[in-house]
Amino acid sequence: GAGVSQSPRYKVAKRGQDVALRCDPISGHVSLFWYQQALGQGPEFLTYFQNEAQLDKSGLPSDRFFAERPEGSVSTLKIQRTQQEDSAVYLCASRAASSYNSPLHFGNGTRLTVT
Amino acid sequence: AQSVTQLDSHVSVSEGTPVLLRCNYSSSYSPSLFWYVQHPNKGLQLLLKYTSAATLVKGINGFEAEFKKSETSFHLTKPSAHMSDAAEYFCVVAQTGANNLFFGTGTRLTVIP
């Protein structure tokens, strides 16, 4: 079946603009994660959903970052008033179970460039 | 607290020679450990995982890793490198009960023809 799908693939935003990044997880997957990957770095955790509930948002770097998953499937990561330091690849991942040792399935990411 | 350290940021091997990518972890409790691979402009793909069963774990594409608690290591190996193995490799730790995974900084593998 289809994997995790993210859109857009690339996004260029002027400093101060708002952006919205979309993630379509694998159908039926309970858990959904957002990660931020800066150039040359490993992915860093942003936030975690179990169904529609956002159980952990400890990794969101500021209150400009907001994520939602209102119906427990598609998720949107919104960044308000983008800054240059927000430039990164944003990765979405889903997992069939809530178990911590189940593997994550990643999308190809959205590369955000803030100019 | 949990973390992983990937000891080499870049490894270069000749095609057909063995691959060794090193990873050390730090975890307060029994960890689950993973290796993921990331090809350019592609998503992360799971290579293998360790979850307290056999200490030698076999993954896809001929890769394997050995969990050594005494050395807190989880090194990734492959007997013979292929050109298609050239990619970025991430060692990852998940702690019991934790929701998120902690990634290392990655090792870029170059395979020379």
Tab-separated table of C-alpha atoms in Angstrom:
chain	number	residue	atom	x	y	z
A	1	GLY	CA	0.000	0.000	0.000
A	2	ALA	CA	0.945	3.677	-0.038
A	3	GLY	CA	3.550	4.956	2.351
A	4	VAL	CA	3.640	8.210	4.285
A	5	SER	CA	3.019	11.124	1.957
A	6	GLN	CA	4.147	14.685	2.622
A	7	SER	CA	3.367	17.865	0.724
A	8	PRO	CA	4.662	20.110	-0.570
A	9	ARG	CA	7.984	18.508	-1.355
A	10	TYR	CA	9.710	21.880	-1.369
A	11	LYS	CA	8.605	25.191	0.095
A	12	VAL	CA	10.284	28.568	-0.149
A	13	ALA	CA	8.964	31.222	2.192
A	14	LYS	CA	9.946	34.798	2.772
A	15	ARG	CA	10.898	35.624	6.337
A	16	GLY	CA	7.750	36.437	8.282
A	17	GLN	CA	5.371	34.358	6.174
A	18	ASP	CA	3.268	31.546	7.596
A	19	VAL	CA	3.598	28.031	6.165
A	20	ALA	CA	1.578	24.833	6.483
A	21	LEU	CA	3.085	21.411	5.874
A	22	ARG	CA	0.866	18.388	5.344
A	23	CYS	CA	1.365	14.744	6.262
A	24	ASP	CA	-0.773	11.806	5.143
A	25	PRO	CA	0.223	8.812	7.287
A	26	ILE	CA	-0.224	5.201	6.363
A	27	SER	CA	-3.893	4.364	6.664
A	28	GLY	CA	-4.796	3.014	10.092
A	29	HIS	CA	-1.567	4.064	11.775
A	30	VAL	CA	-2.249	5.223	15.301
A	31	SER	CA	0.920	7.166	16.015
A	32	LEU	CA	2.228	10.155	14.085
A	33	PHE	CA	5.455	12.053	14.619
A	34	TRP	CA	7.003	15.240	13.269
A	35	TYR	CA	10.772	15.643	13.130
A	36	GLN	CA	12.988	18.535	12.037
A	37	GLN	CA	16.235	17.747	10.223
A	38	ALA	CA	18.707	20.585	9.806
A	39	LEU	CA	21.395	20.319	7.155
A	40	GLY	CA	24.013	17.758	8.133
A	41	GLN	CA	22.197	16.741	11.301
A	42	GLY	CA	20.055	13.869	12.452
A	43	PRO	CA	16.303	14.332	12.757
A	44	GLU	CA	15.141	15.961	15.980
A	45	PHE	CA	11.792	15.228	17.564
A	46	LEU	CA	9.145	17.922	17.414
A	47	THR	CA	5.816	16.404	18.421
A	48	TYR	CA	3.829	13.168	18.728
A	49	PHE	CA	0.161	12.276	18.205
A	50	GLN	CA	-1.721	9.184	19.220
A	51	ASN	CA	-4.843	9.287	17.086
A	52	GLU	CA	-6.072	12.891	17.377
A	53	ALA	CA	-4.466	13.553	20.749
A	54	GLN	CA	-1.189	15.458	20.823
A	55	LEU	CA	0.549	13.613	23.653
A	56	ASP	CA	3.958	15.234	23.446
A	57	LYS	CA	4.914	18.609	21.997
A	58	SER	CA	8.082	19.059	24.000
A	59	GLY	CA	10.248	19.336	20.896
A	60	LEU	CA	8.472	22.288	19.300
A	61	PRO	CA	11.135	25.027	19.328
A	62	SER	CA	8.813	27.976	19.910
A	63	ASP	CA	5.184	28.999	20.092
A	64	ARG	CA	5.390	29.826	16.385
A	65	PHE	CA	5.163	26.092	15.732
A	66	PHE	CA	1.784	24.408	15.914
A	67	ALA	CA	0.672	20.924	14.881
A	68	GLU	CA	-2.741	19.336	14.632
A	69	ARG	CA	-4.351	16.042	13.661
A	70	PRO	CA	-8.053	16.751	14.130
A	71	GLU	CA	-9.496	13.480	12.828
A	72	GLY	CA	-6.670	11.194	13.771
A	73	SER	CA	-5.344	10.772	10.247
A	74	VAL	CA	-3.914	13.710	8.249
A	75	SER	CA	-1.686	16.075	10.200
A	76	THR	CA	-0.582	19.637	9.540
A	77	LEU	CA	2.484	21.359	10.929
A	78	LYS	CA	2.126	25.116	10.846
A	79	ILE	CA	4.923	27.600	11.329
A	80	GLN	CA	3.971	31.223	11.858
A	81	ARG	CA	6.196	34.193	11.091
A	82	THR	CA	8.951	32.004	9.663
A	83	GLN	CA	12.570	32.779	10.505
A	84	GLN	CA	15.742	31.778	8.697
A	85	GLU	CA	16.592	29.300	11.440
A	86	ASP	CA	13.404	27.410	10.550
A	87	SER	CA	15.015	26.307	7.267
A	88	ALA	CA	15.221	22.520	7.448
A	89	VAL	CA	13.645	19.322	6.204
A	90	TYR	CA	10.481	18.483	8.105
A	91	LEU	CA	9.853	14.759	8.336
A	92	CYS	CA	6.628	13.050	9.206
A	93	ALA	CA	6.507	9.449	10.394
A	94	SER	CA	3.722	7.100	11.372
A	95	ARG	CA	3.595	3.892	13.343
A	96	ALA	CA	0.987	1.148	13.429
A	97	ALA	CA	0.990	0.740	17.185
A	98	SER	CA	1.724	2.934	20.153
A	99	SER	CA	4.467	0.559	21.263
A	100	TYR	CA	7.818	2.320	21.608
A	101	ASN	CA	9.771	-0.435	19.909
A	102	SER	CA	7.705	-0.576	16.739
A	103	PRO	CA	9.483	0.955	13.758
A	104	LEU	CA	8.518	4.299	12.283
A	105	HIS	CA	7.635	4.716	8.609
A	106	PHE	CA	8.914	8.030	7.277
A	107	GLY	CA	7.756	10.256	4.454
A	108	ASN	CA	10.205	11.889	2.056
A	109	GLY	CA	9.980	15.171	3.929
A	110	THR	CA	9.268	18.801	3.093
A	111	ARG	CA	12.327	20.956	2.526
A	112	LEU	CA	11.583	24.440	3.842
A	113	THR	CA	13.818	27.316	2.838
A	114	VAL	CA	13.227	30.678	4.466
A	115	THR	CA	14.762	33.601	2.589
B	1	ALA	CA	18.536	10.275	29.531
B	2	GLN	CA	19.147	8.550	26.261
B	3	SER	CA	21.398	9.446	23.366
B	4	VAL	CA	23.461	7.918	20.609
B	5	THR	CA	26.923	8.801	19.364
B	6	GLN	CA	27.956	7.908	15.859
B	7	LEU	CA	31.705	7.880	15.973
B	8	ASP	CA	32.365	8.616	12.306
B	9	SER	CA	30.685	11.357	10.310
B	10	HIS	CA	32.003	9.908	7.048
B	11	VAL	CA	33.146	6.412	6.070
B	12	SER	CA	34.580	5.537	2.683
B	13	VAL	CA	35.018	1.948	1.476
B	14	SER	CA	35.782	0.243	-1.802
B	15	GLU	CA	33.067	-1.778	-3.500
B	16	GLY	CA	33.212	-5.394	-2.320
B	17	THR	CA	34.977	-4.626	0.971
B	18	PRO	CA	33.419	-4.804	4.455
B	19	VAL	CA	31.458	-1.957	5.979
B	20	LEU	CA	31.612	-0.948	9.660
B	21	LEU	CA	29.552	1.971	10.952
B	22	ARG	CA	30.001	2.586	14.664
B	23	CYS	CA	27.379	3.583	17.202
B	24	ASN	CA	27.491	3.917	20.980
B	25	TYR	CA	24.393	4.551	23.013
B	26	SER	CA	23.524	5.897	26.392
B	27	SER	CA	20.286	4.871	28.056
B	28	SER	CA	19.014	4.675	31.589
B	29	TYR	CA	16.949	1.569	30.940
B	30	SER	CA	16.788	-1.250	28.451
B	31	PRO	CA	16.800	0.472	25.100
B	32	SER	CA	15.460	-0.448	21.733
B	33	LEU	CA	17.960	0.357	19.025
B	34	PHE	CA	17.487	0.873	15.321
B	35	TRP	CA	19.498	1.648	12.230
B	36	TYR	CA	17.855	3.725	9.516
B	37	VAL	CA	19.234	4.591	6.077
B	38	GLN	CA	18.514	7.771	4.142
B	39	HIS	CA	19.233	7.954	0.433
B	40	PRO	CA	19.443	11.441	-1.129
B	41	ASN	CA	16.042	13.137	-1.325
B	42	LYS	CA	14.359	10.028	0.040
B	43	GLY	CA	12.676	9.171	3.311
B	44	LEU	CA	14.321	7.256	6.107
B	45	GLN	CA	14.092	3.493	5.740
B	46	LEU	CA	14.423	0.989	8.565
B	47	LEU	CA	17.396	-1.358	8.164
B	48	LEU	CA	17.054	-3.343	11.372
B	49	LYS	CA	16.045	-3.138	15.013
B	50	TYR	CA	17.096	-4.618	18.349
B	51	THR	CA	14.465	-5.096	21.020
B	52	SER	CA	16.087	-7.339	23.658
B	53	ALA	CA	15.783	-10.620	21.826
B	54	ALA	CA	18.851	-11.946	19.964
B	55	THR	CA	21.874	-9.693	20.298
B	56	LEU	CA	22.887	-10.229	16.668
B	57	VAL	CA	20.255	-8.659	14.471
B	58	LYS	CA	19.957	-9.227	10.751
B	59	GLY	CA	18.416	-6.566	8.570
B	60	ILE	CA	17.680	-5.853	4.963
B	61	ASN	CA	20.221	-5.672	2.132
B	62	GLY	CA	22.747	-7.871	3.945
B	63	PHE	CA	23.285	-5.539	6.909
B	64	GLU	CA	23.523	-6.744	10.483
B	65	ALA	CA	24.264	-5.242	13.873
B	66	GLU	CA	25.372	-6.638	17.208
B	67	PHE	CA	24.117	-5.309	20.525
B	68	LYS	CA	26.925	-5.324	23.125
B	69	LYS	CA	25.667	-4.178	26.487
B	70	SER	CA	29.103	-4.247	28.114
B	71	GLU	CA	30.415	-1.847	25.477
B	72	THR	CA	27.124	0.065	25.043
B	73	SER	CA	27.577	-0.372	21.319
B	74	PHE	CA	25.393	-1.262	18.357
B	75	HIS	CA	27.715	-1.228	15.353
B	76	LEU	CA	26.359	-1.828	11.847
B	77	THR	CA	28.237	-4.148	9.504
B	78	LYS	CA	28.008	-5.613	6.041
B	79	PRO	CA	30.476	-8.134	4.578
B	80	SER	CA	30.641	-6.633	1.098
B	81	ALA	CA	29.681	-3.098	0.087
B	82	HIS	CA	27.620	-2.362	-3.025
B	83	MET	CA	27.493	0.938	-4.859
B	84	SER	CA	23.815	1.168	-3.909
B	85	ASP	CA	24.782	1.248	-0.216
B	86	ALA	CA	26.065	4.812	-0.547
B	87	ALA	CA	23.775	6.841	1.725
B	88	GLU	CA	23.457	8.431	5.164
B	89	TYR	CA	23.017	5.998	8.063
B	90	PHE	CA	21.458	6.878	11.400
B	91	CYS	CA	21.700	5.000	14.678
B	92	VAL	CA	18.573	5.520	16.769
B	93	VAL	CA	17.575	4.752	20.363
B	94	ALA	CA	14.138	4.464	21.886
B	95	GLN	CA	13.715	4.102	25.600
B	96	THR	CA	11.101	1.945	27.262
B	97	GLY	CA	7.902	3.881	27.495
B	98	ALA	CA	9.197	6.852	25.550
B	99	ASN	CA	7.220	8.122	22.605
B	100	ASN	CA	10.007	9.471	20.500
B	101	LEU	CA	13.213	8.248	18.969
B	102	PHE	CA	16.608	9.867	19.434
B	103	PHE	CA	18.772	10.001	16.342
B	104	GLY	CA	22.525	10.163	16.052
B	105	THR	CA	24.096	12.773	13.811
B	106	GLY	CA	24.535	10.286	10.987
B	107	THR	CA	27.372	8.617	9.094
B	108	ARG	CA	27.717	9.240	5.397
B	109	LEU	CA	28.875	6.094	3.598
B	110	THR	CA	30.716	6.509	0.322
B	111	VAL	CA	31.386	3.443	-1.826
B	112	ILE	CA	34.278	3.724	-4.264
B	113	PRO	CA	34.037	1.702	-7.496
